[in-house]
CSV table of C-alpha atoms in Angstrom, one decimal:
chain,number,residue,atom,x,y,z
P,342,UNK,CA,-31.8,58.4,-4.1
P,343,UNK,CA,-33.6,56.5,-0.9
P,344,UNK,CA,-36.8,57.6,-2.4
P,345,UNK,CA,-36.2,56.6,-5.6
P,346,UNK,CA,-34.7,53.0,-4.1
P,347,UNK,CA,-37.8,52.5,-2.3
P,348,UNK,CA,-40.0,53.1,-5.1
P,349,UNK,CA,-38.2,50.9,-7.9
P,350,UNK,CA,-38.9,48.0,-4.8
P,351,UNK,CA,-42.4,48.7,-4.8
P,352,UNK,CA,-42.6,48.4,-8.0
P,353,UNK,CA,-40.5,45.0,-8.0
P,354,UNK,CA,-43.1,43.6,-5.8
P,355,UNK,CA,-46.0,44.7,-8.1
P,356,UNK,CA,-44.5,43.0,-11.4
P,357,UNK,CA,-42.0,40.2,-9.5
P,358,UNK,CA,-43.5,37.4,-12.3
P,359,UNK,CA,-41.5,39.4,-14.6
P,360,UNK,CA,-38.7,38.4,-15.5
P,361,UNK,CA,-34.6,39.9,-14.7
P,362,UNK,CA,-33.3,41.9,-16.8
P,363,UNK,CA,-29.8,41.0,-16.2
P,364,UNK,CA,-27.9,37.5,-15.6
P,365,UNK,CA,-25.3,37.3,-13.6
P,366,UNK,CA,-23.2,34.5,-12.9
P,367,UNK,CA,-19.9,34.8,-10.1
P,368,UNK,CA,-17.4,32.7,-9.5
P,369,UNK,CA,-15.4,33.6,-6.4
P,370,UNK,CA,-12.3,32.4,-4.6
P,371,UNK,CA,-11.6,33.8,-0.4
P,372,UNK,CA,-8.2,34.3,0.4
P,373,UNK,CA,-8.0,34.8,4.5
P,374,UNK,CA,-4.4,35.4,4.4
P,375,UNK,CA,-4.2,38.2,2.1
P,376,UNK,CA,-8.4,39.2,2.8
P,377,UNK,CA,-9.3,38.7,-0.9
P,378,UNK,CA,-12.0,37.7,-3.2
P,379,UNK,CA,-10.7,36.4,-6.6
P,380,UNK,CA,-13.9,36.6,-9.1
P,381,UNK,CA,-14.7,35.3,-11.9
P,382,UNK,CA,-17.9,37.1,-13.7
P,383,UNK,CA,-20.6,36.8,-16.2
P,384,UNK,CA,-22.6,39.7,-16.6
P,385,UNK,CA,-25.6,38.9,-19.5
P,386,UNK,CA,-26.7,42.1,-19.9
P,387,UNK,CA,-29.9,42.9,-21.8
P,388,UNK,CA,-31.0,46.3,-23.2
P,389,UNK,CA,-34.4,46.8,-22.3
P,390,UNK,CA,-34.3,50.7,-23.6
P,391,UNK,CA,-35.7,52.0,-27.0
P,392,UNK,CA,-32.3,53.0,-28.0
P,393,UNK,CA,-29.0,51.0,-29.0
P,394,UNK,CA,-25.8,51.4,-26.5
P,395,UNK,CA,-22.3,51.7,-27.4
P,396,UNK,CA,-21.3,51.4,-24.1
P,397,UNK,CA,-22.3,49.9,-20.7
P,398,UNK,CA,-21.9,51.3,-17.2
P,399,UNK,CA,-20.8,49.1,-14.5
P,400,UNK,CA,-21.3,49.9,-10.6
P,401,UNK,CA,-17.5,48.7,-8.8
P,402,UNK,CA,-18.7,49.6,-5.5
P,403,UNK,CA,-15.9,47.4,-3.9
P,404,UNK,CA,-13.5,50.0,-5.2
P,405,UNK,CA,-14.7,53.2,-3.2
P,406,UNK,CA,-12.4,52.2,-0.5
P,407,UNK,CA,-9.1,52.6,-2.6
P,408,UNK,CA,-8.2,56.0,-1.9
P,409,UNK,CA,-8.5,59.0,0.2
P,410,UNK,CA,-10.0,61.0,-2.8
P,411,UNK,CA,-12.9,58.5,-3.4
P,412,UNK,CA,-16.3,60.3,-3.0
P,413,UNK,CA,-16.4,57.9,-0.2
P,414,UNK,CA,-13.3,58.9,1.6
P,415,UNK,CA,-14.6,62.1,1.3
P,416,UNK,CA,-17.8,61.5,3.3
P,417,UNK,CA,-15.6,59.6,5.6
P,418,UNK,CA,-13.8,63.5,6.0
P,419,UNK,CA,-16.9,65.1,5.9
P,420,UNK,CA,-18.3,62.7,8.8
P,421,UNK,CA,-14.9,63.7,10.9
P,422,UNK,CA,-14.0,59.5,10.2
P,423,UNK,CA,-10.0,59.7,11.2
P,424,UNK,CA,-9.8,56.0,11.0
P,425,UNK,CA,-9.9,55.9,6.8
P,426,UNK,CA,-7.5,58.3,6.0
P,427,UNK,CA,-4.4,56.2,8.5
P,428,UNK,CA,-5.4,53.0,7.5
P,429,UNK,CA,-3.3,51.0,5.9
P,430,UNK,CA,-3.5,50.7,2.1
P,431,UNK,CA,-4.5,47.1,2.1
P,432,UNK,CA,-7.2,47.1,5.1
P,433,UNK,CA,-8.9,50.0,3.0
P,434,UNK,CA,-10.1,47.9,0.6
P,435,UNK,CA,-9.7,48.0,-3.6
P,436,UNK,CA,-10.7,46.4,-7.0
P,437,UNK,CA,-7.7,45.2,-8.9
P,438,UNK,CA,-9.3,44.2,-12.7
P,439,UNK,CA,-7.4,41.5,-14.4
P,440,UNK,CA,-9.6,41.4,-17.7
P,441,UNK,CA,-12.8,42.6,-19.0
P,442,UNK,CA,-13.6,40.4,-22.2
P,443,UNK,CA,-17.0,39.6,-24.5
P,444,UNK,CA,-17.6,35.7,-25.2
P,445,UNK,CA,-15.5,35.6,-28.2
P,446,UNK,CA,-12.5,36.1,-25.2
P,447,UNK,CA,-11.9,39.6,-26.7
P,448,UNK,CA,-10.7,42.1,-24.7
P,449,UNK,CA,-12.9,45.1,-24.1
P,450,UNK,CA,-11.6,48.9,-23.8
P,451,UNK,CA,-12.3,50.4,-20.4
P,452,UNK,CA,-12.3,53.2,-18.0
P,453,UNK,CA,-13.3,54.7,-15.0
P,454,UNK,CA,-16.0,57.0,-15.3
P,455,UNK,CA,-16.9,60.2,-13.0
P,456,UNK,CA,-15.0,58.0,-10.0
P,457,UNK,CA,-13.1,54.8,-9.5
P,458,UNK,CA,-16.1,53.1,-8.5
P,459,UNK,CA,-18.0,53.4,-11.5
P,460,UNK,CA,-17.0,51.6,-15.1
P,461,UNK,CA,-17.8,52.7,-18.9
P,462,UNK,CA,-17.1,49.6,-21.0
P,463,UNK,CA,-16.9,50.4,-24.9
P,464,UNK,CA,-18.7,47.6,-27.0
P,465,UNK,CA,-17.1,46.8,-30.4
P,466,UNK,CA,-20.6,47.0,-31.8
P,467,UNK,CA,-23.8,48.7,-30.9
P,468,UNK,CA,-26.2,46.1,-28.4
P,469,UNK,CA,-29.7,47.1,-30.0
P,470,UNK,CA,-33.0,47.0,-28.4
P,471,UNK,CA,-34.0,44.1,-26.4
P,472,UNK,CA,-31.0,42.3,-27.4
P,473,UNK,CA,-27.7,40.9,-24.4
P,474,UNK,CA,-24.6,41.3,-24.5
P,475,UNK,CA,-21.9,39.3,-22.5
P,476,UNK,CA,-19.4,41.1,-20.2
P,477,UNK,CA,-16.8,38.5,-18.6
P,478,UNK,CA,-14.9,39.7,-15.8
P,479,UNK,CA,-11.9,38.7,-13.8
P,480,UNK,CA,-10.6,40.8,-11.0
P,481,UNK,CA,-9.5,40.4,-6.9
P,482,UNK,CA,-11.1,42.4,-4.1
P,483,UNK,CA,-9.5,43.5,-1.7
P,484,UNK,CA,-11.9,43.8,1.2
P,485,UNK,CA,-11.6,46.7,4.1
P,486,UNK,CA,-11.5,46.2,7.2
P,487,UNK,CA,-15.3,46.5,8.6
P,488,UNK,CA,-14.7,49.2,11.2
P,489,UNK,CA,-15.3,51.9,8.3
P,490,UNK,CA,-19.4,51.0,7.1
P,491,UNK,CA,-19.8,47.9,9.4
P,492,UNK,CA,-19.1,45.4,6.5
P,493,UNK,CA,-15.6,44.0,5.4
P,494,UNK,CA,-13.1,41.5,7.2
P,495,UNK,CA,-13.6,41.3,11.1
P,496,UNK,CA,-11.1,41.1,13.9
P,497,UNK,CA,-11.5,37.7,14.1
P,498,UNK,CA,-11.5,37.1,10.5
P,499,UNK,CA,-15.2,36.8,9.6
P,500,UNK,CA,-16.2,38.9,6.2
P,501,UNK,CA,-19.8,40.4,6.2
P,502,UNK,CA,-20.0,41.3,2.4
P,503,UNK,CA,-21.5,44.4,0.9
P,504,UNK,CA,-21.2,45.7,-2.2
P,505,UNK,CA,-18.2,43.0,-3.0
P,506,UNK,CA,-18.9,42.4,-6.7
P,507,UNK,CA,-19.4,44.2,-9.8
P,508,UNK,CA,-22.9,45.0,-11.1
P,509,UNK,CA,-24.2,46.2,-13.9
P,510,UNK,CA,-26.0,50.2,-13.9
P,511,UNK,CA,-29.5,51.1,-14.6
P,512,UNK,CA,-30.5,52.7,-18.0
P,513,UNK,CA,-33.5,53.8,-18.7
P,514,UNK,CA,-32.8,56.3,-21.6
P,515,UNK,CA,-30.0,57.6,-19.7
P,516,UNK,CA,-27.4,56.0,-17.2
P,517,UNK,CA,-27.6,55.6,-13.3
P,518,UNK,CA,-24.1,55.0,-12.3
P,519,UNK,CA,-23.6,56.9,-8.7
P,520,UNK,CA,-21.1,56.3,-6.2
P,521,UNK,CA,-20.9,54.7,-2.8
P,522,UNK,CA,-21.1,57.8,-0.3
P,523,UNK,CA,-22.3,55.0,2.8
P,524,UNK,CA,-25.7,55.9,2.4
P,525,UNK,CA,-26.4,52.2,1.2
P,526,UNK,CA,-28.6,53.4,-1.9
P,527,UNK,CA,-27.0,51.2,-4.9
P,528,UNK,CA,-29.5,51.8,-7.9
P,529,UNK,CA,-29.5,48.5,-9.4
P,530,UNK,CA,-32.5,46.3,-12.0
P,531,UNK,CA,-33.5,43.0,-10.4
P,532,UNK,CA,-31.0,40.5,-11.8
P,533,UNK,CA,-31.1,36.6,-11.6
P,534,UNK,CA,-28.0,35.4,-9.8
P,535,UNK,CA,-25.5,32.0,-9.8
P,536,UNK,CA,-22.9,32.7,-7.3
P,537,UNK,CA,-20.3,30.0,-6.3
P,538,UNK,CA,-18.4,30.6,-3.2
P,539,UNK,CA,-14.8,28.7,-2.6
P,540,UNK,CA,-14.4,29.1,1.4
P,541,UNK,CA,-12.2,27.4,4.0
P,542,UNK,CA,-14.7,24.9,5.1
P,543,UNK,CA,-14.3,26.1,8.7
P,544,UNK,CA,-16.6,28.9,7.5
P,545,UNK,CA,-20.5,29.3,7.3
P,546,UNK,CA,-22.1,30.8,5.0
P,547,UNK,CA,-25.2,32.7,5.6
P,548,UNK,CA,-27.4,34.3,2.9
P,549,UNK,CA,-31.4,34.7,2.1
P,550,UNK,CA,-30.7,33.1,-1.2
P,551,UNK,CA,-31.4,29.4,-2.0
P,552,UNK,CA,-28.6,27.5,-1.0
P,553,UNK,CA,-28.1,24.9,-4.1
P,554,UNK,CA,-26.1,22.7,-2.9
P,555,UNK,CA,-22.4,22.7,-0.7
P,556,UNK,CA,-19.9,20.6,-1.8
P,557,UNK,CA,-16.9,20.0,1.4
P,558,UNK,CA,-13.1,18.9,0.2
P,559,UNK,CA,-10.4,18.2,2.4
P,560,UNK,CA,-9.6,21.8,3.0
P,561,UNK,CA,-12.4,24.1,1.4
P,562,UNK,CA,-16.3,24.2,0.8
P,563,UNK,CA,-18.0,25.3,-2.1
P,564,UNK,CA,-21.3,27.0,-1.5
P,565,UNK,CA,-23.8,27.4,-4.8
P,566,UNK,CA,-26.2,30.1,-4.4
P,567,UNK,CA,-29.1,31.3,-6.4
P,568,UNK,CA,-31.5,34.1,-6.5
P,569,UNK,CA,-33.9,35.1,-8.8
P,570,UNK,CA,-35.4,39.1,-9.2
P,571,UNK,CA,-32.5,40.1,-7.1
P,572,UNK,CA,-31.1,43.6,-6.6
P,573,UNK,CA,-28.5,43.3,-2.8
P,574,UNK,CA,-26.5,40.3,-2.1
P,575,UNK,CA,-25.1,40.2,1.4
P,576,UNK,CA,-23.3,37.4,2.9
P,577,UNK,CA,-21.6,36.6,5.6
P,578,UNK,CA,-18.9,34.2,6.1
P,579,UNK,CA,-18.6,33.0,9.3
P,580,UNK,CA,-16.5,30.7,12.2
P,581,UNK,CA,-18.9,30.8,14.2
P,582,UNK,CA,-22.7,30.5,13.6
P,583,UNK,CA,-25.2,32.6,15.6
P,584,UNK,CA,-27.5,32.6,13.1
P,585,UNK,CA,-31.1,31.3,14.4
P,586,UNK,CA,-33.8,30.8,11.4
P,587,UNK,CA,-37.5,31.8,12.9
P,588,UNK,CA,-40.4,30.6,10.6
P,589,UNK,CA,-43.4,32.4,10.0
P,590,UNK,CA,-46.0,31.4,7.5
P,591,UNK,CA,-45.1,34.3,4.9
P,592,UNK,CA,-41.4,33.5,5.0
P,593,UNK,CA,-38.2,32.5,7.5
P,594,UNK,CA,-36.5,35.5,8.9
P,595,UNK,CA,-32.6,34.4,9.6
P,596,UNK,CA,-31.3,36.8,12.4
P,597,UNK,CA,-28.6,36.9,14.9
P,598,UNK,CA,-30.1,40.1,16.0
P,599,UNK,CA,-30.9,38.8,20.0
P,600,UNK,CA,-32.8,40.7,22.7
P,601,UNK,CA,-32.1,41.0,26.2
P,602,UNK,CA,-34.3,39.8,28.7
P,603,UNK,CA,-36.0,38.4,25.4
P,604,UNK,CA,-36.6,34.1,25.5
P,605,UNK,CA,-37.1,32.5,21.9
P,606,UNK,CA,-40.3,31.7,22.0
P,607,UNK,CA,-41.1,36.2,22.8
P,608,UNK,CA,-38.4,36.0,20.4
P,609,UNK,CA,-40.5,34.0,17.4
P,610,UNK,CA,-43.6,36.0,18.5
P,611,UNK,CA,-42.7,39.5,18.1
P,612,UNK,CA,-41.0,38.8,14.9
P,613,UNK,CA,-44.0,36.9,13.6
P,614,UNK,CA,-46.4,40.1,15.3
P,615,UNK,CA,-43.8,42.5,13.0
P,616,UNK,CA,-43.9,40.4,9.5
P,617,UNK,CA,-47.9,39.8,9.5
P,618,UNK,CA,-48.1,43.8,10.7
P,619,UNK,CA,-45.7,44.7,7.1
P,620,UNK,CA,-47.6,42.1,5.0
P,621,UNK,CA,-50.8,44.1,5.5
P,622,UNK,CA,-49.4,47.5,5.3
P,623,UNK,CA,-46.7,46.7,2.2
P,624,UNK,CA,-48.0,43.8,0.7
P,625,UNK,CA,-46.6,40.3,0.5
P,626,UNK,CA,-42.7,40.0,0.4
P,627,UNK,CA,-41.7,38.2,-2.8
P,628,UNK,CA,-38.8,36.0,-1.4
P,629,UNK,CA,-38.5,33.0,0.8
P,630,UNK,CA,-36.2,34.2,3.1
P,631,UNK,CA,-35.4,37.9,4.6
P,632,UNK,CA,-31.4,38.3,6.4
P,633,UNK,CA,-31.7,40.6,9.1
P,634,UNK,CA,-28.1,41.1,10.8
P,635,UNK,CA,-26.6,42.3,13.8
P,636,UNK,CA,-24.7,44.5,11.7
P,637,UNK,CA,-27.2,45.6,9.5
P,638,UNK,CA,-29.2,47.5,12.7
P,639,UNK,CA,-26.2,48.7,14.1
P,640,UNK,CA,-25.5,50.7,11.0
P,641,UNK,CA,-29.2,51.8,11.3
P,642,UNK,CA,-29.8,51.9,14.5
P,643,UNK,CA,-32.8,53.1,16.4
P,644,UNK,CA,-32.4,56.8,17.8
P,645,UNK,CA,-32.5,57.3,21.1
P,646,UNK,CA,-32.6,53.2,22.0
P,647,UNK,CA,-29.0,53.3,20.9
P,648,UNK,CA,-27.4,56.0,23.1
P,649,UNK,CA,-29.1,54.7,26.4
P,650,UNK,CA,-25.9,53.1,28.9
P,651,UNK,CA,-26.5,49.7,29.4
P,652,UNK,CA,-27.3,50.0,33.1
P,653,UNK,CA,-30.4,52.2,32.1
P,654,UNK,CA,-33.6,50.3,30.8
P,655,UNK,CA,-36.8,52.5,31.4
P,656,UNK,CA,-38.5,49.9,28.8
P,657,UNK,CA,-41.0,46.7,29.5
P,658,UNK,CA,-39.1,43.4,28.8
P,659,UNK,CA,-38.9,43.1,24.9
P,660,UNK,CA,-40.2,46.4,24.0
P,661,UNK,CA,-36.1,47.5,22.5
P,662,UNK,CA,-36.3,44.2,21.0
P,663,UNK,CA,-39.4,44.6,19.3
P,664,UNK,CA,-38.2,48.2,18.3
P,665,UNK,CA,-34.6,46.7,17.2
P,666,UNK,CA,-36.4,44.1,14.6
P,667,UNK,CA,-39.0,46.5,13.2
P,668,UNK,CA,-36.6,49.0,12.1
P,669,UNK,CA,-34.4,46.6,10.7
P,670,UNK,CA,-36.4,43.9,9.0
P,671,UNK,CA,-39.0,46.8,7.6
P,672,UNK,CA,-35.7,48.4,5.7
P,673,UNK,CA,-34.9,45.4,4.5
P,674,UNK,CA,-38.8,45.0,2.8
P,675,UNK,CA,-38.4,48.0,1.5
């Protein structure tokens, strides 16, 4: 599934002026007292296949964390992870669907297909070749607690989103629908994305999409983002902004990935030295912005660097750094 990943990106890179297959518009409420997302969803859905569908499958990634049983609880067993299977119900995280309608506000038949985090909706009529179909969606998410993959609600009540909405599957004479076993390989078609975000307006929120515009009440703030030939959408919403944006002239790298021993201007250099180094060995990347996170190296981490104790550094000044950024802004090209 990496493999296959990696190559439907290369191939997004070679043909990025054409355009998404998929429209999809999300509406989306946070809840800090109960941990929630409350969605409202437009998935335009276009069959680009040779063959009419009588039903479309729907990735609810969000939902892998609702049980024990989940393929994903099971690689938590399998990976000797205690911490899932005595959590509480609600810091494990769930999808609870409210309606799944077409535009005509009729309500759609439903079920779960192989898993919980997978969804077969039954059209009333077949969607022909090159034709859309619009799926409306209203459901809450639950969100786990991050100490399971890294991503989820914080201690301190930050949420570093993964995964947190529904998206449509890949068909390409047969359906890709697979589910979440935390090995971060989502099959998904480059989509074109609105997303609203409702926040308390204490909160940041920090994304490599174009930030349309922010609109701040008394109490909340309303964050418009859009992205266009999109596949992953994480976001963080945060108290607390250690986000530092470092310009390069093939595109701004937002981080809070810091180095030790590591001033800003090394800082800007070696991640300057690192995106010229995968724009000649990869080709140009197609976006305007690239999020590389704390979180999202610790996940991947680089072997060997990461088990050193602290009091241990056989490295020159920079060098873990250097190592740190590679690893993690190159799997994000990719």
């Amino acid at each position: 599934m990496k493999l296959q990943r990696y190559i439907t990106l290369l191939i997004l890179f070679a043909v990025i002026s054409i355009q998404a297959q998929h429209n999809v518009t999300i509406n989306s409420v946070l809840d800090t007292e109960k941990n929630t997302l409350n969605i409202t969803q437009k998935i335009q859905f276009k069959n680009t296949s040779s063959v009419s569908l009588n039903e479309i499958y729907l990735n609810d990634w969000a939902n892998s964390f609702s049980s024990k049983t989940t393929p994903l609880g099971k690689r938590f067993s399998e990976n000797y992870s205690s911490s899932f299977h005595f959590e509480k119900d609600e810091d494990r995280g769930k999808t609870t669907i409210l309606n799944i309608s077409n535009n005509d506000q009729s309500n759609l038949s439903w079920n779960h297909g192989d898993a919980v985090d997978i969804i077969i909706v039954t059209l009333n009529q077949p969607l022909l070749p090159n034709e859309t179909f619009d799926i409306n969606l209203m459901y809450t998410v639950q969100l786990p607690n991050d100490k399971f993959t890294r991503y989820g609600v914080t201690e301190n009540k930050d949420y570093k989103l993964n995964y947190w909405f529904i998206t449509p599957a890949v068909f390409d004479g047969e359906w890709h629908a697979f589910s979440n076993k935390n090995t971060e390989d989502l099959y998904l078609s480059p989509s074109s994305f609105n997303i609203s975000i409702t926040t308390p307006k204490k909160y940041f929120v920090i994304s490599d999409f174009d930030i349309v515009s922010e609109t701040i009440s008394e109490e909340n703030k309303e964050t418009i983002l859009e992205g266009d030939q999109r596949m992953f959408t994480k976001i963080h919403l945060i108290q607390r902004n250690d986000f530092e944006t470092i310009k390069t002239d093939k595109f701004d790298v937002i981080t809070n990935l810091k180095g030790k021993k590591v001033t800003p201007t090394i800082s800007a250099l070696s991640i300057d030295r690192i995106v010229h180094f995968l724009d000649e060995k990869l080709g140009a990347y197609p976006f305007e912005k690239i999020l590389i996170t704390k979180t999202a190296y610790k996940k991947n981490p680089v072997y060997g660097l990461n088990q050193l104790p602290n009091f241990i550094s056989p490295f020159p000044d920079g060098f873990e750094y250097n190592m740190e950024q590679l690893k993690t802004i190159s799997r994000a090209y990719i």
